[in-house]
Coordinates of N, CA and C in Angstrom, one line a residue:
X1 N 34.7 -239.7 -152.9 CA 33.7 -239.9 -154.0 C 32.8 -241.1 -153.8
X2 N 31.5 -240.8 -154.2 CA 30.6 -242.2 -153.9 C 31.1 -243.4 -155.0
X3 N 30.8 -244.5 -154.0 CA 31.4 -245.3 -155.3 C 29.7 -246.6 -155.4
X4 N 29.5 -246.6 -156.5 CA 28.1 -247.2 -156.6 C 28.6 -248.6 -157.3
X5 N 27.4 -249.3 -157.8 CA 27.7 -250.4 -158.7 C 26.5 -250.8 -159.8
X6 N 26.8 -251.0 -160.8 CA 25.8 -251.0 -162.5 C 25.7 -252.4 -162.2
X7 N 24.6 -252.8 -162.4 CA 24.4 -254.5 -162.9 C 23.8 -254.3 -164.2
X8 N 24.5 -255.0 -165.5 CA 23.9 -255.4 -166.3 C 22.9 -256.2 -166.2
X9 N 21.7 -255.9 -166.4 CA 20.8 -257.4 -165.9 C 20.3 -257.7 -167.1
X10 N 21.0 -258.4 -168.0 CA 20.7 -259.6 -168.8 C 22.0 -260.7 -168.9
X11 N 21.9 -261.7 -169.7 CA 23.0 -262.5 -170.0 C 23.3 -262.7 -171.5
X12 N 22.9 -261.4 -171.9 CA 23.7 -261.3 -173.9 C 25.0 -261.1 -173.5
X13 N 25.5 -261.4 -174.3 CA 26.7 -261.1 -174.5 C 27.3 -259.5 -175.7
X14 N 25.6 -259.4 -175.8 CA 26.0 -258.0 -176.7 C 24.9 -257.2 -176.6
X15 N 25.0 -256.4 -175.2 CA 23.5 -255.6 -174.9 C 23.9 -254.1 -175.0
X16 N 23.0 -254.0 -175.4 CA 22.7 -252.0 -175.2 C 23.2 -251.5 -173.7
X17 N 22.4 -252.4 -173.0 CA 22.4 -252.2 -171.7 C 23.6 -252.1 -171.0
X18 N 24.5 -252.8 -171.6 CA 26.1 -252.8 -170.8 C 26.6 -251.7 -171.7
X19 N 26.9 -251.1 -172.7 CA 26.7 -250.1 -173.4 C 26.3 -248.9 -173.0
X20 N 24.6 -249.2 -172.2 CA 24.2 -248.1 -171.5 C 25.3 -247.9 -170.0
X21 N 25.6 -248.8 -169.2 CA 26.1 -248.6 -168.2 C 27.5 -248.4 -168.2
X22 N 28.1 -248.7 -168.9 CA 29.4 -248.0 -169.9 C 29.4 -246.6 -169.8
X23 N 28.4 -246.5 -170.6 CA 28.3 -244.8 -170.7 C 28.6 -243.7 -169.6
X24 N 27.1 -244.6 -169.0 CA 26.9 -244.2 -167.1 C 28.9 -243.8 -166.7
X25 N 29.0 -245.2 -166.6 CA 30.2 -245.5 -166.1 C 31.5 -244.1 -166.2
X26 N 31.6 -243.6 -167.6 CA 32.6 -242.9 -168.2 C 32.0 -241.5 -167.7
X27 N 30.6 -241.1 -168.6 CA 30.7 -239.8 -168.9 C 30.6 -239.2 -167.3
X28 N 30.0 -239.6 -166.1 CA 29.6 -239.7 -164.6 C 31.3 -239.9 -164.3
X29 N 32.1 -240.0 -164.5 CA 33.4 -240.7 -163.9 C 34.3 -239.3 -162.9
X30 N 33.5 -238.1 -163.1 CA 34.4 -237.1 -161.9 C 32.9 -236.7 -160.9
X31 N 32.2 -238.0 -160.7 CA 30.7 -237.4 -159.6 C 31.1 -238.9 -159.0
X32 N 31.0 -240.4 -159.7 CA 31.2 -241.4 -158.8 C 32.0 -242.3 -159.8
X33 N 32.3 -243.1 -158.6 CA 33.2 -244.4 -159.1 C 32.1 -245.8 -159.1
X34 N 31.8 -246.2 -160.4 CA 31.4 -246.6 -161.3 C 31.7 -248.2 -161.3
X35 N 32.2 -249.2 -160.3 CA 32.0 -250.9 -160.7 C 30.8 -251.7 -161.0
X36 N 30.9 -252.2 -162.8 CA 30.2 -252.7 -163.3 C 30.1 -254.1 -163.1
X37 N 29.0 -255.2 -163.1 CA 29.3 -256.3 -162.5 C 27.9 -257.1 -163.8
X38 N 28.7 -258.1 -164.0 CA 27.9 -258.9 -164.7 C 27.3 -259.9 -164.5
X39 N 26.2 -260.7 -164.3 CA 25.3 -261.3 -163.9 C 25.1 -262.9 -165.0
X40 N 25.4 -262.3 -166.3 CA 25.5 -263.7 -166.5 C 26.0 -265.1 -166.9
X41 N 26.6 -265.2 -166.1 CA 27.5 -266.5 -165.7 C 27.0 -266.6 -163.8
X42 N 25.7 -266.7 -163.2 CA 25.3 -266.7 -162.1 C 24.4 -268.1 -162.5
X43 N 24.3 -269.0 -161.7 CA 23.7 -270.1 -162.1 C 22.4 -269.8 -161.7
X44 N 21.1 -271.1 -162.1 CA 20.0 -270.7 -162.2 C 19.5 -270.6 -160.7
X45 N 18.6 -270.0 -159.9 CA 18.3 -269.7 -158.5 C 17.5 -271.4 -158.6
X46 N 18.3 -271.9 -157.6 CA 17.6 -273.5 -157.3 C 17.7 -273.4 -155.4
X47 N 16.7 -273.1 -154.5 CA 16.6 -272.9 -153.3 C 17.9 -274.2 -152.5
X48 N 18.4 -272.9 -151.9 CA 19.9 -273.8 -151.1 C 19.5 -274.0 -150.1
X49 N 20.1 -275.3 -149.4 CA 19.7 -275.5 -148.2 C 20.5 -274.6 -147.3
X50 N 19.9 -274.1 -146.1 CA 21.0 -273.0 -144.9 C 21.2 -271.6 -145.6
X51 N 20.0 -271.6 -146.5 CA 19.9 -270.1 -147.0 C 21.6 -269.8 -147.3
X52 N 22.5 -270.7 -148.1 CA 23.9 -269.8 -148.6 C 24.0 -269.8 -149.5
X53 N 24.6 -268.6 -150.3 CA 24.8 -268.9 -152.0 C 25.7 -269.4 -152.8
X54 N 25.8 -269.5 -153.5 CA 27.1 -270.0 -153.9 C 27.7 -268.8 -153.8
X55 N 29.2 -269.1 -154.1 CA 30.6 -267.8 -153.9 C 30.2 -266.8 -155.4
X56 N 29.4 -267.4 -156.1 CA 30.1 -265.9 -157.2 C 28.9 -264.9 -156.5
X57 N 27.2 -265.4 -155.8 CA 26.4 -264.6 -155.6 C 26.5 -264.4 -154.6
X58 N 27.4 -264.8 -153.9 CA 27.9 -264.5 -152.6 C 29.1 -262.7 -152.9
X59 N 29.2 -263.5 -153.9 CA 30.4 -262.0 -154.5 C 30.1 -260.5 -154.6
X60 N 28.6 -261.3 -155.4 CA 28.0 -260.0 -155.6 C 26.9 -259.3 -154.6
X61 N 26.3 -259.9 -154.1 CA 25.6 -259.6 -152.3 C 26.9 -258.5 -151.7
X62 N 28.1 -258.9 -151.9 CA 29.1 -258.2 -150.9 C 29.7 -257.0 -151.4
X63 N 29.7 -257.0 -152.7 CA 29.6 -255.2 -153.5 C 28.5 -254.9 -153.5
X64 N 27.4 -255.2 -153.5 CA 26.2 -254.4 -153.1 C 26.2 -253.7 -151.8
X65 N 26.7 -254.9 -150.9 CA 26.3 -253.9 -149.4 C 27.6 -253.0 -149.3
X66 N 28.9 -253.2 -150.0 CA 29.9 -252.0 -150.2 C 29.2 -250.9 -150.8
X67 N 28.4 -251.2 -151.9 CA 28.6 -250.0 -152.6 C 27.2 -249.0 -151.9
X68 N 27.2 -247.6 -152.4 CA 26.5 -246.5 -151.5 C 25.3 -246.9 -152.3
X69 N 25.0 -247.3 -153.5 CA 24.1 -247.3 -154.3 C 24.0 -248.4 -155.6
X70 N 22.9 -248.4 -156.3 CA 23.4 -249.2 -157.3 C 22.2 -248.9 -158.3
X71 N 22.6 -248.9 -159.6 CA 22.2 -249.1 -161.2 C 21.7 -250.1 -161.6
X72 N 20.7 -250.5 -161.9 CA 20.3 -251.7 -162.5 C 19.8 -251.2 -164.0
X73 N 20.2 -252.0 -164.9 CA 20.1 -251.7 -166.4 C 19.3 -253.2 -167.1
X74 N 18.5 -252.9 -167.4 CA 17.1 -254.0 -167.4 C 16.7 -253.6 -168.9
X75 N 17.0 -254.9 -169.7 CA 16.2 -254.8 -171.2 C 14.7 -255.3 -171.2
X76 N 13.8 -255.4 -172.0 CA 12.5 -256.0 -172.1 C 12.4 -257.2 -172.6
X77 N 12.5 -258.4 -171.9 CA 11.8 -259.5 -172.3 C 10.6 -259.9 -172.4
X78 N 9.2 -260.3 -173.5 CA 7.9 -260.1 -173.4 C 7.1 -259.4 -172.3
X79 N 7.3 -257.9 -172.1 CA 6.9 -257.1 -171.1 C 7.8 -257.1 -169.7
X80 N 8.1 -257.9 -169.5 CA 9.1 -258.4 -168.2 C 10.5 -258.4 -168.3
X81 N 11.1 -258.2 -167.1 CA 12.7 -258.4 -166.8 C 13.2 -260.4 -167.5
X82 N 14.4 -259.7 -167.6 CA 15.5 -261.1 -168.1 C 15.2 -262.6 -167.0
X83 N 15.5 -263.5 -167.4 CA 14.8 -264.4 -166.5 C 16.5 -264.6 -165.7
X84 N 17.4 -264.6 -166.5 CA 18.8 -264.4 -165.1 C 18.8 -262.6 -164.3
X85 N 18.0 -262.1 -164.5 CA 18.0 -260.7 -163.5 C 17.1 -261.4 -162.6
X86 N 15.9 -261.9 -163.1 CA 15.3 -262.4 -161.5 C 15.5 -263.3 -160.9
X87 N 16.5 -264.4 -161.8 CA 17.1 -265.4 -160.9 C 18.1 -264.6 -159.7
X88 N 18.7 -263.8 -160.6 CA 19.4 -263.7 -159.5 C 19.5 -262.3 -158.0
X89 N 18.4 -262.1 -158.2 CA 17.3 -261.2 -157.5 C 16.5 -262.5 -156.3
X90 N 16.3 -263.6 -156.9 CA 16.0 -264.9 -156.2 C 17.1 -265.0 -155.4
X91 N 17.9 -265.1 -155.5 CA 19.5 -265.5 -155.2 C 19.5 -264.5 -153.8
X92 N 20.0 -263.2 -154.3 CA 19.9 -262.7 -152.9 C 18.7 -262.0 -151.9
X93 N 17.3 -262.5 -152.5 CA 16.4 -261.8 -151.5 C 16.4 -263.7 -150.8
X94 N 16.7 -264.6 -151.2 CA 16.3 -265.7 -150.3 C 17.8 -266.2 -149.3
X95 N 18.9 -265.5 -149.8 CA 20.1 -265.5 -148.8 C 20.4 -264.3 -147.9
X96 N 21.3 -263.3 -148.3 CA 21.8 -262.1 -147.4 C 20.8 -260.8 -147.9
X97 N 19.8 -260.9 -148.6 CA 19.1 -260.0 -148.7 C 20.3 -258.6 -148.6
X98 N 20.8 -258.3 -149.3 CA 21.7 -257.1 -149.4 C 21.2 -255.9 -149.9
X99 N 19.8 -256.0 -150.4 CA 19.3 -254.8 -151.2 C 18.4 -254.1 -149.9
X100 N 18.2 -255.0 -149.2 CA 16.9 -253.7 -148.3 C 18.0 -252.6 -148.3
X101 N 16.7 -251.2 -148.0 CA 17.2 -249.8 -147.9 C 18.3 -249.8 -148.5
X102 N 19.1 -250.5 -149.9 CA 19.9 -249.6 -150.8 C 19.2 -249.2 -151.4
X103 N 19.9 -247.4 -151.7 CA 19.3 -246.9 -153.0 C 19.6 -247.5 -154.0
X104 N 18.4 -247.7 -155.0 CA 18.4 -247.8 -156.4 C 17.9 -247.4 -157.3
X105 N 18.7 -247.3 -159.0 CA 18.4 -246.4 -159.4 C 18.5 -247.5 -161.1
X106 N 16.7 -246.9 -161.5 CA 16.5 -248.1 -162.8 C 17.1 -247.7 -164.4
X107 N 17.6 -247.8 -165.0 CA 17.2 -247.6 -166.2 C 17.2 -249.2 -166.9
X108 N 16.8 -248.6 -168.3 CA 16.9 -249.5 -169.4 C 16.8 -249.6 -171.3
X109 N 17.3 -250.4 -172.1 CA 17.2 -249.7 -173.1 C 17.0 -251.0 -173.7
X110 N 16.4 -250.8 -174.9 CA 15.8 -252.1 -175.7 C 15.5 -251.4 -177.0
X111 N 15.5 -252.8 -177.9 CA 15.4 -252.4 -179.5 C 14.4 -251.3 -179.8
X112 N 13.0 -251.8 -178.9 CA 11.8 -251.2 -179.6 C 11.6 -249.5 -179.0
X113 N 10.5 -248.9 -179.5 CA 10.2 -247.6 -179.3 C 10.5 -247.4 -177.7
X114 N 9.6 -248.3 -176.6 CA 9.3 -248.1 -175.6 C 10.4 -248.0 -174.1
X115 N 11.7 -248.6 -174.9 CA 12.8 -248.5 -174.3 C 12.8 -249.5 -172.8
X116 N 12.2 -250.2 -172.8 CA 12.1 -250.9 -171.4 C 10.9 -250.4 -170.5
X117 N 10.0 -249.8 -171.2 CA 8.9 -249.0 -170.1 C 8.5 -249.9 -169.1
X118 N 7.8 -251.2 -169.5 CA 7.3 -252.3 -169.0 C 8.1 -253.1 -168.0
X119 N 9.1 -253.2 -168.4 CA 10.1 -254.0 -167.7 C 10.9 -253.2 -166.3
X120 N 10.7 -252.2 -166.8 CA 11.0 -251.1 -165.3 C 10.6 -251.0 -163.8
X121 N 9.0 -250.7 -164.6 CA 7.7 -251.1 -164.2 C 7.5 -252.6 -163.2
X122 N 7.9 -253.5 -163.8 CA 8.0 -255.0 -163.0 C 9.1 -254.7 -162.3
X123 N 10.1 -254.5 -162.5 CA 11.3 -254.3 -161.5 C 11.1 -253.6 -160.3
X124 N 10.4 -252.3 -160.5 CA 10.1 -251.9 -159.3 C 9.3 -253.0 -158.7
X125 N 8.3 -253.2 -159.1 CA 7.4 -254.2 -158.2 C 8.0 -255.2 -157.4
X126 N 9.2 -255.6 -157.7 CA 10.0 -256.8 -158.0 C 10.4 -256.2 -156.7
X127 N 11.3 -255.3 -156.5 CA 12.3 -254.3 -155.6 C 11.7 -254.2 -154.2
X128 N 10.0 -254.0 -154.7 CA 9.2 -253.8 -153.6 C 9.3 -254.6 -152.7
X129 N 9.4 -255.7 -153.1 CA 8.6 -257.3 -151.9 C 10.1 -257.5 -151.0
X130 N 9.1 -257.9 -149.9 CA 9.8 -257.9 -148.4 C 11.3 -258.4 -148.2
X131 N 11.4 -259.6 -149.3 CA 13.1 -259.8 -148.7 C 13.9 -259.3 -150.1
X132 N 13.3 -258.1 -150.6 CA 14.6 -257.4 -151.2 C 14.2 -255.7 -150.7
X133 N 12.7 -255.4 -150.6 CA 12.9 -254.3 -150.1 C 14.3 -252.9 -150.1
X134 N 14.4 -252.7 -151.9 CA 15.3 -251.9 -152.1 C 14.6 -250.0 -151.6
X135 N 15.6 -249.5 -151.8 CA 14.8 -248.1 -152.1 C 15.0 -247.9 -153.2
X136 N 14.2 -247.6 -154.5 CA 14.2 -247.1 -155.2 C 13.8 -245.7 -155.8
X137 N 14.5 -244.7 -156.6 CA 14.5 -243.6 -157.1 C 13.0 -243.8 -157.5
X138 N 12.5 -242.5 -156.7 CA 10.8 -242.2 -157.2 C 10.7 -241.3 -158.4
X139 N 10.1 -241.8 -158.9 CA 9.5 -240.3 -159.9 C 10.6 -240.5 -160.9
X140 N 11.3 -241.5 -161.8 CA 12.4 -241.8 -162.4 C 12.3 -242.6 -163.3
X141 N 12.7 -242.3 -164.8 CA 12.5 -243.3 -165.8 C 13.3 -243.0 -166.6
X142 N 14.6 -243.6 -167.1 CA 15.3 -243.5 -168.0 C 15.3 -244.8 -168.9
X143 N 14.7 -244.2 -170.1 CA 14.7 -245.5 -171.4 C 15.4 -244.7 -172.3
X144 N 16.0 -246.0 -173.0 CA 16.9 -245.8 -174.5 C 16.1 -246.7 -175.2
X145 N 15.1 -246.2 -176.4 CA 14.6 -246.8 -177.1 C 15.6 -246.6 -178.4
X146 N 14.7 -247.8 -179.7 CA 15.6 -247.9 -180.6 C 17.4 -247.6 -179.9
X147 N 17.7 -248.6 -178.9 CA 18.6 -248.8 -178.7 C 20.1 -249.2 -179.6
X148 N 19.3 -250.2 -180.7 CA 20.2 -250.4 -181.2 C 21.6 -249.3 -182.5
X149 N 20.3 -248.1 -182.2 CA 20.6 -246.9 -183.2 C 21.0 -245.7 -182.5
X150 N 21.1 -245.8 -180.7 CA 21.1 -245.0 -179.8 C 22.8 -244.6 -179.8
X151 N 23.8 -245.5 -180.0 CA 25.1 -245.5 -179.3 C 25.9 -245.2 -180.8
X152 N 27.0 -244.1 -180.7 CA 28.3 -244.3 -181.8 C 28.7 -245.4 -181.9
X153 N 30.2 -245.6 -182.7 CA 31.1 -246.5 -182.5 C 31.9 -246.6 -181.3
X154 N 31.9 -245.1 -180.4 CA 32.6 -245.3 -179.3 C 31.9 -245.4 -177.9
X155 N 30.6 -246.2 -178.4 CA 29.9 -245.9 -177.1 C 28.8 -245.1 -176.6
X156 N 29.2 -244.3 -177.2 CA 28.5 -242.6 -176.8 C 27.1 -242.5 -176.6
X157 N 26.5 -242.2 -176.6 CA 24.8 -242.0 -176.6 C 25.0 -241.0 -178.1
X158 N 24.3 -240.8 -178.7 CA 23.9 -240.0 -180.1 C 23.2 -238.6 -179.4
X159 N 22.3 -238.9 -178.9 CA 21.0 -237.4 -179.0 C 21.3 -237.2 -177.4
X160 N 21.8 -235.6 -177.8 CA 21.8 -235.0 -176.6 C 20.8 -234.3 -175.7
X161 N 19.6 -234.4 -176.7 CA 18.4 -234.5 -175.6 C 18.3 -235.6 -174.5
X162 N 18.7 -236.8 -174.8 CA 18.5 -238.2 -173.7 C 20.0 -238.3 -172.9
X163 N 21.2 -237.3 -173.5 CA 22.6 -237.2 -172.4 C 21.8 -236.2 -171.4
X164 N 21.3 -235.3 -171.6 CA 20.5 -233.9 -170.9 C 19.8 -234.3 -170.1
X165 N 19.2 -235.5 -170.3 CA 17.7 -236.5 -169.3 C 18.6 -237.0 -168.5
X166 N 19.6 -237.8 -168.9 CA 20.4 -238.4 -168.0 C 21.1 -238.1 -167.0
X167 N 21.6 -236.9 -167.1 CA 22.4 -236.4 -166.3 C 21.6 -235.6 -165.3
X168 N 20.2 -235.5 -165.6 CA 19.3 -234.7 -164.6 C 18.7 -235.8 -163.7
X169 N 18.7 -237.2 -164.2 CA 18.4 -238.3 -163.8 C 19.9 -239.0 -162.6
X170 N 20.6 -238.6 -163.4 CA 21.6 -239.2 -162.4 C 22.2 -238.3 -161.2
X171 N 22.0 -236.7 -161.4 CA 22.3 -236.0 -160.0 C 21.0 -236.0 -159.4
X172 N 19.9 -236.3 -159.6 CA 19.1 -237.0 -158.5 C 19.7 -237.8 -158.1
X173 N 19.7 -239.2 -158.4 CA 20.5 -240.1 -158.0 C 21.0 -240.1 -156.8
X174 N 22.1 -239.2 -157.2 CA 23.4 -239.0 -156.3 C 22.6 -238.3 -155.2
X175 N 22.0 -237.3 -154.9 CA 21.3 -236.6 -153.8 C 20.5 -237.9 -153.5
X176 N 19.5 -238.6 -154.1 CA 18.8 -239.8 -153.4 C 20.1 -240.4 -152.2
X177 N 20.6 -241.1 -153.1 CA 22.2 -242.0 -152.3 C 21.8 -240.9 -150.9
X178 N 22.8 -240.0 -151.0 CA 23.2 -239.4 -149.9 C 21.9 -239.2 -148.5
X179 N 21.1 -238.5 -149.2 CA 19.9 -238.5 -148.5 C 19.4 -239.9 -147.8
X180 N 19.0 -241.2 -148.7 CA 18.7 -242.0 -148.1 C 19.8 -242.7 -146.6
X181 N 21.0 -242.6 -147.1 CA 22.2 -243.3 -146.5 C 22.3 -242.3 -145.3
X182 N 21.8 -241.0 -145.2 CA 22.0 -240.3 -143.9 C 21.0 -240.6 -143.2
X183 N 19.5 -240.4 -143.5 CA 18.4 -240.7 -142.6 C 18.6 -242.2 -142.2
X184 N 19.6 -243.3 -142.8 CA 19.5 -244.9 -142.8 C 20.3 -244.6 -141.3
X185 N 21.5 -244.3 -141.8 CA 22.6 -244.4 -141.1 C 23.5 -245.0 -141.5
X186 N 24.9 -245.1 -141.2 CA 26.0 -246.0 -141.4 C 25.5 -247.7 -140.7
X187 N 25.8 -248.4 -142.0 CA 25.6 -249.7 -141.5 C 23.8 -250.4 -141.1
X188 N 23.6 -249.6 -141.6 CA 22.2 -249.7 -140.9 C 21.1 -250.9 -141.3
X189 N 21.5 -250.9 -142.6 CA 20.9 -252.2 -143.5 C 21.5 -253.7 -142.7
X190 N 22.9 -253.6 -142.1 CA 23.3 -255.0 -141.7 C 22.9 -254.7 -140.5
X191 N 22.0 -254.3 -139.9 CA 21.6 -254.3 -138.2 C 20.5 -254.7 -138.5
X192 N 19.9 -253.9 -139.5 CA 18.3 -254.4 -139.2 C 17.9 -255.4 -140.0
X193 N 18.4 -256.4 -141.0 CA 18.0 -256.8 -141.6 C 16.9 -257.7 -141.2
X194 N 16.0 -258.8 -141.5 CA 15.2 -259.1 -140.7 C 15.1 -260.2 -141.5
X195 N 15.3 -261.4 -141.9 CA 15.0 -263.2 -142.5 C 13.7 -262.9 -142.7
X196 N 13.1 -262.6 -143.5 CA 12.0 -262.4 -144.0 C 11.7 -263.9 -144.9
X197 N 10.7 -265.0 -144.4 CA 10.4 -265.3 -145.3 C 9.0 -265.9 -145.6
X198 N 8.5 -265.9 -146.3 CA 7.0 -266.5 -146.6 C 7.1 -267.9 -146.5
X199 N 7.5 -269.0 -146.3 CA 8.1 -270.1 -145.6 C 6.9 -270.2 -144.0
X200 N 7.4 -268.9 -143.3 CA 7.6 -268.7 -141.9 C 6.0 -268.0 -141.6
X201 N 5.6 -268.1 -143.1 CA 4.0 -267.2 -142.8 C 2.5 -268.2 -143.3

């Protein structure tokens, strides 16, 4: 079974978003195996000398490059991603760079109508540049607007028109994964990586 990994990428301690990937996590639980990882207790990105990270983003660099794929669940902060998702996006495009050529796959959910549209939007941008160079799911948008009215008591998503989106959203996914990971190759990301840095330009 593929086994992927969800990052919450904010540091609430009470987000939709972990909620959202919960969801992911459960209702997806007989297609992939689902480790959720949380991001905020990562200290602030302050440039290390000898490009190392500390051990907890060291932790998480190393289930990235384990996992086939990965989830990123991104709320809207004034148009833009959480400022600990790009800290710690800092973290590993200026150390092990672990994200080139992994698939990735965005969603996000936020109080207001728009569900994270904006913030998505920067992320990819974000994904784009040279020392994280992810692959990201084309043609893909999953928002949970009015998030806070989105979930039951147990979790659940409510409106099964956005379980119906989801789940057409996430067996793409799964064919992305595979597809990318076969034309890559096994191991392919830790051969080629390349110290990319604007430093050196």
């Amino acid at each position: 079974m593929m086994n992927l990994l969800g990052i919450v990428g904010t540091n609430s301690d009470h987000s939709t978003n972990r909620l959202l990937l919960q969801f992911i996590q459960k209702h997806f639980a007989d297609q992939a195996n689902i480790e959720i990882c949380e991001i905020k207790d990562l200290p602030a990105f302050n440039k290390p000398k000898g490009r190392e990270a500390p051990d907890e983003v060291q932790q998480l660099a190393e289930k990235i490059m384990e996992a086939d794929g990965v989830i990123i669940s991104t709320p809207e902060y004034n148009h833009s991603v959480p400022a600990i998702l790009k800290s710690t996006l800092e973290w590993l495009s200026y150390t092990t760079q672990p994200l080139i050529d992994k698939p990735v796959m965005i969603t996000g959910a936020s109080y207001g109508k728009l569900g994270s549209s904006r913030a998505q939007a920067h992320l990819r941008q974000i994904l784009d540049a040279p020392e994280l160079k992810a692959r990201i799911m084309p043609s893909s948008e999953f928002l949970v607007g009015y998030s806070l009215q989105a979930f039951d008591e147990d979790g659940n998503l409510k409106d099964e028109n956005k379980i119906e989106e989801l789940e057409g959203i996430f067996h793409d996914f799964i064919h992305f994964v595979e597809i990318t990971n076969q034309l890559l190759g096994k191991n392919h990301t830790q051969k080629r990586v390349q110290k990319f840095s604007w430093e050196d330009n």
